Short mmCIF file of C-alpha atoms in Angstrom, two decimals:
data_model
loop_
_atom_site.label_atom_id
_atom_site.label_comp_id
_atom_site.label_asym_id
_atom_site.label_seq_id
_atom_site.Cartn_x
_atom_site.Cartn_y
_atom_site.Cartn_z
CA MET A 28 70.42 112.26 -4.70
CA LYS A 29 68.85 111.37 -8.03
CA ILE A 30 71.71 113.09 -9.85
CA ARG A 31 74.25 110.91 -7.99
CA ILE A 32 72.35 107.72 -8.88
CA ILE A 33 72.28 108.67 -12.57
CA VAL A 34 75.99 109.59 -12.48
CA THR A 35 76.81 106.25 -10.81
CA LEU A 36 74.90 104.24 -13.43
CA LEU A 37 76.48 106.07 -16.31
CA SER A 38 79.94 105.81 -14.71
CA LEU A 39 79.53 102.04 -14.36
CA PHE A 40 78.90 101.87 -18.08
CA VAL A 41 81.96 103.97 -18.86
CA ILE A 42 84.06 101.79 -16.55
CA SER A 43 83.06 98.69 -18.43
CA HIS A 44 84.12 100.35 -21.69
CA GLU A 45 87.47 101.55 -20.36
CA LEU A 46 88.31 98.07 -19.20
CA VAL A 47 88.65 97.37 -22.90
CA PHE A 48 90.11 100.65 -24.19
CA GLY A 49 91.84 102.43 -21.27
CA GLN A 50 93.56 102.36 -17.85
CA VAL A 51 91.93 100.53 -14.92
CA TYR A 52 91.78 102.44 -11.61
CA TRP A 53 91.76 101.34 -8.00
CA LYS A 54 89.10 102.32 -5.47
CA ILE A 55 88.77 101.93 -1.70
CA ASP A 56 86.18 99.15 -1.92
CA ASP A 57 88.76 96.92 -3.63
CA TYR A 58 90.48 96.39 -0.30
CA GLN A 59 87.62 94.03 0.54
CA ASN A 60 88.51 91.77 -2.39
CA TRP A 61 92.29 91.49 -2.03
CA ASN A 62 94.89 90.86 0.63
CA HIS A 63 98.64 90.46 1.01
CA SER A 64 98.50 86.78 -0.03
CA ASN A 65 96.68 87.20 -3.36
CA PHE A 66 97.06 90.78 -4.52
CA ARG A 67 99.92 89.87 -6.91
CA GLN A 68 97.38 87.85 -8.90
CA ASN A 69 95.63 91.12 -9.73
CA LYS A 70 97.41 92.32 -12.83
CA ILE A 71 96.20 95.90 -12.30
CA PHE A 72 99.35 96.38 -10.19
CA ASN A 73 101.48 95.50 -13.21
CA GLN A 74 100.19 98.49 -15.26
CA PRO A 75 102.95 100.90 -16.25
CA PHE A 76 103.37 103.72 -13.76
CA SER A 77 101.85 106.91 -15.23
CA THR A 78 103.61 110.17 -14.47
CA THR A 79 100.89 112.30 -16.12
CA ASN A 80 97.76 110.70 -14.65
CA THR A 81 99.07 108.79 -11.65
CA ASP A 82 96.67 106.40 -9.94
CA TYR A 83 97.85 107.21 -6.38
CA LEU A 84 95.26 104.94 -4.81
CA LEU A 85 96.65 101.98 -6.78
CA LEU A 86 100.24 102.78 -5.81
CA ASP A 87 99.18 103.27 -2.16
CA ALA A 88 97.43 99.88 -2.23
CA ALA A 89 100.57 98.19 -3.57
CA LEU A 90 102.54 99.82 -0.78
CA PHE A 91 100.04 98.58 1.82
CA TYR A 92 100.07 94.98 0.61
CA ILE A 93 103.84 94.57 0.31
CA THR A 94 104.20 96.05 3.82
CA ASN A 95 102.04 93.25 5.17
CA GLU A 96 104.02 90.74 3.09
CA GLU A 97 107.15 91.74 5.02
CA ARG A 98 105.34 91.36 8.36
CA VAL A 99 103.95 87.96 7.54
CA LYS A 100 107.41 86.75 6.46
CA VAL A 101 108.66 87.14 10.03
CA GLY A 102 105.48 85.83 11.69
CA ILE A 103 103.92 89.17 12.64
CA GLU A 104 100.21 89.72 12.20
CA PRO A 105 99.33 91.89 9.17
CA MET A 106 97.88 95.33 9.74
CA ARG A 107 94.42 96.40 8.63
CA TYR A 108 93.86 99.16 6.09
CA HIS A 109 92.24 102.40 7.16
CA LYS A 110 91.31 105.15 4.71
CA LEU A 111 92.06 108.05 7.10
CA LEU A 112 95.64 106.83 7.56
CA GLU A 113 96.05 106.88 3.74
CA VAL A 114 94.61 110.42 3.75
CA ALA A 115 97.24 111.54 6.28
CA ALA A 116 100.06 109.78 4.40
CA TYR A 117 99.03 111.08 0.95
CA ASN A 118 98.72 114.71 2.11
CA HIS A 119 102.13 114.61 3.82
CA SER A 120 103.79 113.19 0.68
CA MET A 121 102.05 115.85 -1.42
CA LYS A 122 103.10 118.70 0.90
CA MET A 123 106.73 117.49 0.99
CA ALA A 124 106.85 117.29 -2.80
CA THR A 125 105.14 120.60 -3.62
CA THR A 126 106.58 122.84 -0.86
CA GLY A 127 110.14 121.54 -0.98
CA PHE A 128 110.95 119.86 2.36
CA PHE A 129 111.66 116.31 3.49
CA SER A 130 111.00 115.74 7.20
CA HIS A 131 108.58 114.30 9.72
CA GLN A 132 107.94 117.90 10.86
CA ASN A 133 106.26 120.36 8.49
CA SER A 134 108.01 123.59 9.41
CA ILE A 135 106.25 125.46 6.58
CA ASP A 136 102.67 124.90 7.73
CA ALA A 137 102.26 125.01 11.51
CA SER A 138 98.86 123.32 11.35
CA ARG A 139 100.60 120.22 9.89
CA TYR A 140 103.74 120.30 12.02
CA SER A 141 103.48 116.95 13.74
CA THR A 142 102.10 113.54 12.89
CA SER A 143 99.36 114.20 15.43
CA ASP A 144 98.41 117.47 13.71
CA ARG A 145 98.20 115.74 10.33
CA GLY A 146 96.16 112.88 11.81
CA LYS A 147 93.54 115.28 13.13
CA LEU A 148 93.33 117.07 9.77
CA ALA A 149 92.70 113.63 8.20
CA GLY A 150 89.81 113.05 10.65
CA VAL A 151 91.55 110.85 13.26
CA THR A 152 90.62 111.88 16.81
CA ASN A 153 93.14 109.56 18.55
CA PRO A 154 96.31 109.66 16.44
CA SER A 155 99.01 107.41 17.85
CA PHE A 156 101.19 107.41 14.76
CA ALA A 157 104.51 105.98 13.68
CA GLU A 158 105.66 107.29 10.29
CA ASN A 159 108.14 106.34 7.55
CA ILE A 160 109.03 108.68 4.64
CA ALA A 161 111.21 108.23 1.51
CA TYR A 162 111.66 109.45 -2.02
CA ASN A 163 113.42 108.20 -5.18
CA TYR A 164 113.43 108.60 -8.97
CA PRO A 165 111.28 105.93 -10.64
CA ASN A 166 112.49 104.37 -13.88
CA ASN A 167 110.58 104.69 -17.11
CA GLY A 168 108.47 101.61 -17.74
CA ASP A 169 108.31 100.53 -14.09
CA SER A 170 104.94 99.17 -12.98
CA TYR A 171 103.02 100.50 -10.00
CA LEU A 172 104.13 97.42 -8.04
CA GLN A 173 107.80 97.96 -8.93
CA VAL A 174 107.66 101.63 -7.83
CA ALA A 175 106.16 100.53 -4.50
CA GLU A 176 108.78 97.81 -4.08
CA VAL A 177 111.65 100.30 -4.53
CA LEU A 178 110.22 102.46 -1.71
CA MET A 179 109.84 99.34 0.47
CA ASP A 180 113.46 98.28 -0.24
CA GLN A 181 114.66 101.70 0.97
CA TRP A 182 112.78 101.33 4.26
CA MET A 183 113.71 97.69 4.85
CA ASN A 184 117.40 98.57 4.43
CA SER A 185 117.10 101.19 7.22
CA PRO A 186 116.95 99.72 10.75
CA GLY A 187 114.75 102.49 12.15
CA HIS A 188 112.19 102.33 9.32
CA LYS A 189 112.25 98.54 9.32
CA SER A 190 111.50 98.57 13.06
CA ASN A 191 108.32 100.61 12.42
CA ILE A 192 107.23 98.24 9.65
CA LEU A 193 107.73 95.08 11.75
CA SER A 194 106.54 96.49 15.08
CA SER A 195 103.96 94.41 16.93
CA LYS A 196 102.38 97.64 18.13
CA GLY A 197 100.96 98.35 14.68
CA ARG A 198 97.19 97.88 14.41
CA GLN A 199 96.25 99.74 11.19
CA MET A 200 98.11 101.33 8.27
CA GLY A 201 97.73 103.56 5.24
CA GLY A 202 100.29 104.43 2.60
CA GLY A 203 100.38 107.68 0.63
CA THR A 204 102.45 108.69 -2.40
CA TYR A 205 102.93 111.72 -4.65
CA TYR A 206 104.87 112.20 -7.91
CA TYR A 207 106.47 115.59 -8.60
CA ASN A 208 109.27 116.77 -10.91
CA GLY A 209 110.63 113.29 -11.57
CA LYS A 210 110.54 112.13 -7.95
CA ILE A 211 108.10 109.87 -6.12
CA TYR A 212 107.52 110.64 -2.46
CA GLY A 213 106.21 107.88 -0.19
CA THR A 214 104.81 107.95 3.35
CA GLN A 215 103.67 105.13 5.61
CA VAL A 216 101.44 105.98 8.58
CA PHE A 217 100.97 103.30 11.24
CA GLN A 218 98.32 103.54 13.99
CA TRP A 219 99.79 101.95 17.13
CA PHE A 220 98.14 100.50 20.24
CA SER A 221 94.46 101.12 19.41
CA ASP A 222 92.19 101.34 16.36
CA VAL A 223 91.45 104.66 14.68
CA ILE A 224 88.47 106.65 16.00
CA GLU A 225 86.99 108.79 13.23
CA ASN A 226 85.94 112.39 13.76
CA PRO A 227 82.15 112.47 13.37
CA TYR A 228 82.39 115.98 11.88
CA GLY A 229 84.56 114.88 8.98
CA ALA A 230 88.01 116.08 7.92
CA SER A 231 89.57 118.88 5.93
CA ASP A 232 92.10 116.61 4.14
CA GLN A 233 90.93 114.16 1.44
CA LEU A 234 92.34 111.60 -0.99
CA PRO A 235 93.21 112.65 -4.55
CA ILE A 236 90.69 112.58 -7.41
CA ILE A 237 91.93 110.69 -10.47
CA LYS A 238 91.30 112.37 -13.81
CA THR A 239 90.08 109.97 -16.50
CA SER A 240 89.26 111.39 -19.95
CA GLY A 241 87.98 114.67 -18.56
CA SER A 242 85.91 113.12 -15.77
CA GLN A 243 87.04 112.80 -12.15
CA GLN A 244 86.46 109.37 -10.60
CA ASN A 245 88.15 107.06 -8.09
CA LEU A 246 87.71 103.99 -10.33
CA SER A 247 87.99 100.31 -9.48
CA ASN A 248 89.42 97.16 -10.97
CA THR A 249 86.59 95.01 -9.65
CA SER A 250 85.89 93.58 -13.07
CA THR A 251 89.59 92.85 -13.58
CA SER A 252 89.90 90.92 -10.34
CA THR A 253 86.78 89.00 -11.16
CA ASN A 254 88.02 88.06 -14.61
CA SER A 255 91.66 87.43 -13.80
CA SER A 256 91.16 83.69 -13.89
CA ASN A 257 90.03 84.06 -17.52
CA GLY A 258 93.42 85.49 -18.53
CA SER A 259 92.38 89.15 -18.99
CA LYS A 260 95.08 91.85 -18.82
CA CYS A 261 94.92 95.47 -17.79
CA GLY A 262 93.67 97.46 -20.78
CA GLY A 263 93.50 94.29 -22.98
CA SER A 264 90.86 93.55 -25.58
CA THR A 265 89.96 90.05 -24.36
CA SER A 266 87.63 90.89 -21.47
CA ASN A 267 83.92 90.28 -20.74
CA SER A 268 82.94 93.85 -21.60
CA THR A 269 81.55 92.84 -25.02
CA VAL A 270 78.06 93.48 -23.61
CA ALA A 271 78.95 97.16 -23.47
CA THR A 272 80.37 97.23 -27.00
CA ASN A 273 77.31 95.41 -28.37
CA THR A 274 74.98 97.87 -26.69
CA TYR A 275 76.88 100.96 -27.77
CA ASN A 276 78.75 99.95 -30.88
CA THR A 277 79.75 103.40 -32.05
CA GLN A 278 82.32 105.75 -30.60
CA SER A 279 80.01 108.72 -31.09
CA GLU A 280 77.38 107.25 -28.79
CA LEU A 281 80.02 106.63 -26.16
CA SER A 282 81.32 110.20 -26.49
CA GLU A 283 77.78 111.50 -26.05
CA LEU A 284 77.33 109.47 -22.89
CA LYS A 285 80.69 110.74 -21.57
CA SER A 286 79.58 114.27 -22.27
CA LYS A 287 76.44 113.72 -20.21
CA VAL A 288 78.51 112.18 -17.44
CA ASN A 289 80.81 115.20 -17.48
CA SER A 290 77.88 117.56 -17.31
CA LEU A 291 76.35 115.71 -14.42
CA ASN A 292 79.75 115.53 -12.77
CA SER A 293 80.02 119.31 -12.93
CA GLU A 294 76.76 119.65 -11.05
CA VAL A 295 77.93 117.09 -8.53
CA ALA A 296 81.30 118.90 -8.23
CA GLU A 297 79.48 122.15 -7.38
CA GLN A 298 77.54 120.37 -4.66
CA ASP A 299 80.67 118.64 -3.48
CA GLY A 300 82.41 122.00 -3.36
CA THR A 301 79.71 123.35 -1.08
CA ILE A 302 79.91 120.25 1.06
CA ALA A 303 83.70 120.45 1.17
CA LYS A 304 83.47 124.12 2.25
CA LEU A 305 81.07 123.17 5.03
CA ASN A 306 83.31 120.27 6.01
CA ARG A 307 86.29 122.66 6.21
CA GLU A 308 84.34 125.01 8.42
CA VAL A 309 83.26 122.12 10.62
CA SER A 310 86.86 120.90 10.72
CA THR A 311 88.05 124.39 11.72
CA LEU A 312 85.47 124.57 14.49
CA THR A 313 86.41 121.07 15.61
CA SER A 314 90.06 122.02 15.64
CA GLU A 315 89.26 125.07 17.76
CA LYS A 316 87.24 122.85 20.07
CA TYR A 317 90.21 120.50 20.45
CA GLN A 318 92.50 123.46 21.15
CA LEU A 319 90.14 124.75 23.85
CA GLU A 320 89.92 121.28 25.34
CA ALA A 321 93.70 121.04 25.27
CA SER A 322 93.96 124.46 26.99
CA LYS A 323 91.46 123.27 29.58
CA THR A 324 93.46 120.12 30.11
CA ASN A 325 96.70 122.11 30.50
CA LEU A 326 95.06 124.41 33.04
CA THR A 327 93.68 121.45 34.92
CA ASN A 328 97.11 119.84 34.91
CA SER A 329 98.63 123.10 36.18
CA VAL A 330 96.09 123.33 39.01
CA ASN A 331 96.71 119.66 39.90
CA SER A 332 100.46 120.30 39.86
CA LEU A 333 100.14 123.31 42.13
CA GLN A 334 97.86 121.33 44.44
CA GLN A 335 100.38 118.56 44.54
CA GLN A 336 103.19 121.04 45.32
CA TYR A 337 101.07 122.55 48.09
CA THR A 338 100.41 119.11 49.52
CA GLN A 339 104.13 118.33 49.43
CA LYS A 340 105.02 121.63 51.10
CA ASP A 341 102.34 121.05 53.75
CA ALA A 342 103.73 117.59 54.41
CA GLN A 343 107.26 119.05 54.69
CA TYR A 344 105.96 121.68 57.14
CA ASN A 345 104.24 119.02 59.27
CA LYS A 346 107.38 116.92 59.24
CA LEU A 347 109.58 119.86 60.28
CA LYS A 348 107.05 120.80 62.98
CA GLN A 349 107.09 117.24 64.31
CA GLU A 350 110.92 117.23 64.32
CA PHE A 351 110.92 120.58 66.16
CA ASN A 352 108.53 119.25 68.80
CA GLU A 353 110.65 116.15 69.24
CA LEU A 354 113.79 118.25 69.64
CA SER A 355 111.99 120.55 72.08
CA ASP A 356 110.81 117.58 74.14
CA ARG A 357 114.29 116.10 74.05
CA ARG A 358 115.77 119.43 75.18
CA THR A 359 113.27 119.64 78.04
CA SER A 360 114.01 116.06 79.00
CA VAL A 361 117.75 116.79 79.01
CA ARG A 362 117.25 119.85 81.15
CA LYS A 363 115.02 117.98 83.58
CA SER A 364 117.56 115.17 83.81
CA LYS A 365 120.05 117.64 85.27
CA TYR A 366 117.78 118.13 88.26
CA ASN A 367 116.92 114.89 89.99
CA ALA A 368 114.07 114.13 92.30
CA ASP A 369 116.47 114.00 95.29
CA GLU A 370 116.61 117.80 95.21
CA PHE A 371 113.06 118.13 96.50
CA HIS A 372 114.55 118.89 99.95
CA ALA A 373 117.11 121.64 100.10
CA LEU A 374 119.05 123.13 103.06
CA THR A 375 120.39 126.62 102.65
CA PHE A 376 123.14 128.04 104.90
CA LYS A 377 124.10 131.70 104.64
CA ILE A 378 126.86 133.73 106.25
CA GLY A 379 126.64 137.46 105.67
CA LEU A 380 127.36 140.98 106.78
CA HIS A 381 124.27 142.91 107.80
CA THR A 382 123.86 146.65 107.84
CA PHE A 383 120.91 148.19 109.67
CA TYR A 384 119.38 151.41 108.47
CA PRO A 385 118.09 153.96 110.86
CA SER A 386 114.36 154.36 111.34
CA ILE A 387 112.19 156.07 108.76
CA ASN A 388 111.95 159.10 111.05
CA PRO A 389 114.33 161.94 110.25
CA ILE A 390 117.91 161.06 111.19
CA SER A 391 119.72 163.13 113.78
CA LEU A 392 122.90 164.39 112.17
CA GLY A 393 124.68 164.69 115.47
CA LYS A 394 124.45 161.10 116.55
CA PHE A 395 124.86 157.64 115.00
CA ASN A 396 122.31 154.90 115.61
CA ALA A 397 123.49 152.41 118.14
CA SER A 398 122.55 149.50 115.82
CA LEU A 399 124.44 150.78 112.81
CA LEU A 400 126.39 147.60 111.95
CA SER A 401 125.70 143.95 112.68
CA TYR A 402 126.65 140.43 111.62
CA GLY A 403 124.86 137.12 111.66
CA ALA A 404 123.91 133.85 109.95
CA GLU A 405 120.79 132.15 108.65
CA THR A 406 119.53 128.69 107.72
CA MET A 407 116.63 127.57 105.59
CA LEU A 408 114.94 124.20 105.55
CA GLY A 409 112.30 123.63 102.86
CA PHE A 410 111.16 121.56 99.90
CA ASN A 411 110.72 122.10 96.15
CA PHE A 412 107.43 122.38 94.28
CA GLY A 413 106.52 122.56 90.57
CA ASP A 414 109.00 121.20 88.00
CA SER A 415 112.09 120.03 89.74
CA TYR A 416 114.41 121.64 87.22
CA ARG A 417 112.86 125.05 87.89
CA ARG A 418 113.70 124.58 91.61
CA ASN A 419 110.91 126.54 93.23
CA SER A 420 111.18 126.08 97.02
CA ILE A 421 109.26 126.93 100.14
CA GLY A 422 110.55 126.58 103.70
CA ILE A 423 111.36 128.10 107.08
CA THR A 424 114.27 130.53 107.42
CA LEU A 425 115.93 131.05 110.83
CA ARG A 426 118.17 134.10 111.10
CA ALA A 427 120.31 135.34 114.01
CA ASN A 428 122.51 138.44 114.18
CA GLN A 429 123.68 141.12 116.53
CA THR A 430 125.23 144.57 116.39
CA ASN A 431 128.98 144.88 116.51
CA ARG A 432 129.73 146.77 119.70
CA PHE A 433 133.34 147.46 118.81
CA LEU A 434 132.42 149.17 115.55
CA THR A 435 129.51 151.07 117.02
CA GLN A 436 131.56 152.31 119.94
CA ALA A 437 134.20 153.50 117.56
CA PHE A 438 131.63 155.88 116.15
CA ASP A 439 129.83 156.53 119.42
CA SER A 440 131.56 155.99 122.77
CA SER A 441 128.25 156.13 124.53
CA ALA A 442 126.75 153.21 122.60
CA SER A 443 125.03 150.60 124.69
CA ASN A 444 125.51 146.85 124.69
CA PRO A 445 124.93 145.09 121.35
CA THR A 446 121.40 144.34 120.28
CA GLN A 447 120.45 140.83 119.23
CA TYR A 448 117.87 139.92 116.54
CA TYR A 449 116.31 136.49 116.01
CA ASP A 450 114.16 136.07 112.91
CA ALA A 451 111.80 133.26 111.92
CA GLU A 452 110.30 133.53 108.39
CA LEU A 453 108.27 131.52 105.92
CA THR A 454 110.37 131.95 102.78
CA THR A 455 109.65 131.14 99.12
CA LEU A 456 112.45 130.81 96.53
CA ILE A 457 111.20 131.35 92.94
CA ARG A 458 113.37 129.93 90.18
CA GLU A 459 116.32 130.08 92.61
CA TRP A 460 116.86 133.78 92.16
CA LEU A 461 114.01 135.56 93.96
CA SER A 462 113.24 135.09 97.69
CA ILE A 463 110.14 136.41 99.49
CA GLY A 464 109.63 135.96 103.28
CA VAL A 465 107.26 136.97 106.05
CA GLY A 466 107.63 136.27 109.75
CA ALA A 467 108.49 137.65 113.20
CA THR A 468 111.61 139.16 114.87
CA VAL A 469 112.63 138.79 118.49
CA ILE A 470 114.71 141.80 119.68
CA SER A 471 116.73 141.80 122.92
CA ALA A 472 119.75 143.52 124.41
CA TYR A 473 122.95 141.58 124.84
CA GLY A 474 122.85 139.76 128.19
CA ALA A 475 119.31 140.98 129.01
CA THR A 476 116.40 138.69 129.83
CA SER A 477 113.69 140.94 128.38
CA TYR A 478 112.77 140.85 124.70
CA GLN A 479 110.37 142.30 122.12
CA ILE A 480 108.56 140.48 119.30
CA THR A 481 107.76 142.46 116.09
CA PRO A 482 106.56 141.43 112.58
CA SER A 483 109.06 141.45 109.66
CA ALA A 484 109.30 140.78 105.94
CA SER A 485 112.14 140.28 103.46
CA LEU A 486 112.84 140.46 99.71
CA GLY A 487 116.05 139.12 98.21
CA LEU A 488 117.94 138.32 95.01
CA CYS A 489 120.05 135.17 94.59
CA LEU A 490 122.72 135.27 91.90
CA GLY A 491 125.19 132.54 90.97
CA PRO A 492 125.51 128.84 90.02
CA LYS A 493 123.16 126.07 90.98
CA ASN A 494 124.57 125.03 94.41
CA TRP A 495 125.80 128.37 95.79
CA LYS A 496 124.49 131.87 95.51
CA ILE A 497 125.42 135.42 96.41
CA GLN A 498 122.34 136.75 98.19
CA VAL A 499 121.31 140.36 98.64
CA THR A 500 118.35 140.70 101.04
CA GLN A 501 116.33 143.68 102.16
CA GLN A 502 114.43 143.14 105.40
CA ALA A 503 111.89 145.46 106.99
CA GLY A 504 110.63 145.36 110.59
CA LEU A 505 109.72 147.43 113.68
CA ASN A 506 112.12 148.57 116.31
CA SER A 507 111.45 149.00 120.00
CA ASP A 508 109.87 152.39 119.32
CA LYS A 509 107.43 150.82 116.86
CA LYS A 510 109.12 152.54 113.96
CA ILE A 511 109.87 150.83 110.64
CA ILE A 512 113.52 150.11 110.15
CA GLY A 513 115.29 148.44 107.25
CA ARG A 514 118.10 145.94 107.39
CA ALA A 515 120.11 145.11 104.28
CA SER A 516 122.38 142.09 104.11
CA MET A 517 124.77 140.49 101.64
CA GLY A 518 126.24 137.09 101.98
CA ILE A 519 126.98 133.68 100.53
CA ALA A 520 124.33 130.93 100.55
CA LEU A 521 125.18 127.29 100.08
CA ARG A 522 122.41 124.99 98.81
CA LEU A 523 122.82 121.42 99.92
#
């Protein structure tokens, strides 16, 4: 710290001497003393442009002020200067000049590819940049201001570049230039929307160091601006620095002081080198931190995107499920509408041909059963239950039939009179195709007054359209000998 204080005091003395005998240099603090409306009064900008020891900070300042001049001409608020934007602009101009490309994208160095990359290297944590670039060949004898004006003329004659310069989105600005092989490269960096937020860990990119008589200083023209009203000129001999010449009136004493300054500057440079190395390491770690944060953000965005897709798919599934349920309900409603409530009572009439089986006892092969064949009819009166369109019914079935004496006598001349059967059953029709019945059978001979009552049961299938069916029924009962006999019938049933 003490070394820096000594260097500063000695440098101030050297500055006061060079105001008389050498070039005057610009420094960052001078932005506090000048603005777009009065900077042309500072004759430091009229110094001849040096191609061997270029004062880039001075040229950058001229570029900044004439940019705001153009904005004010059209009623747009001037932008504020920010050092980190000048750092980004200078380093891009320098890289374009020395590595041989001219573009907003640095395809040679991936770490500097975009304006955002370069902003972070300059120490800006929230780069929202617009950028103009240009180059030309400055004329010999042009002043720093003239070189800056030529670059500005190029941009103002280009609609896209002019739009950036005059945009109301611009908040802050920094210009950066670099001279190389006869060409001057210029870059304007504009911070849009919000002010620059500086990286607290510093930056890897820096502004150039101006070489002045073997020492390295970013010098100022503070004394020039202060004395401009007295008619002093850059590098002239009529300035207020006579105090310095009276104090040190020999060139040898001045050289000795410069030598001490250079020696102290070497020590400071070593310390600055260490600090710069640490700053680079910090910047690298910070860059890695930003990359990890960016990766985390990308992963979070991917998870959110997948979650959103899942939510959309789930919503689509619920919508399709709802549509399916609505269609199913509509289908059920349509089916039910085909079967009205007036079908709760149904009358079934059946005409069929009945065949009686012999008893379960072994059949005598020498003689046919007298009740081999019969015919008859049946009726059913009942009502529906359950869903009407399913047509489940329960009711009373009345059945009457008798044996055919002509057919039986054809097989057996000794056959007796026909036998008559009268059935009464409680019958259930399930889904219109299955019938189940239980009841009783009255058996009597044709013309006889005596009769026999026996239990019976039936199982049948009903096949066909809604209002008429072909029925096949198997009935079981007891004959007069108390033996189980089976009677099968087939007929047509009409449902009314």
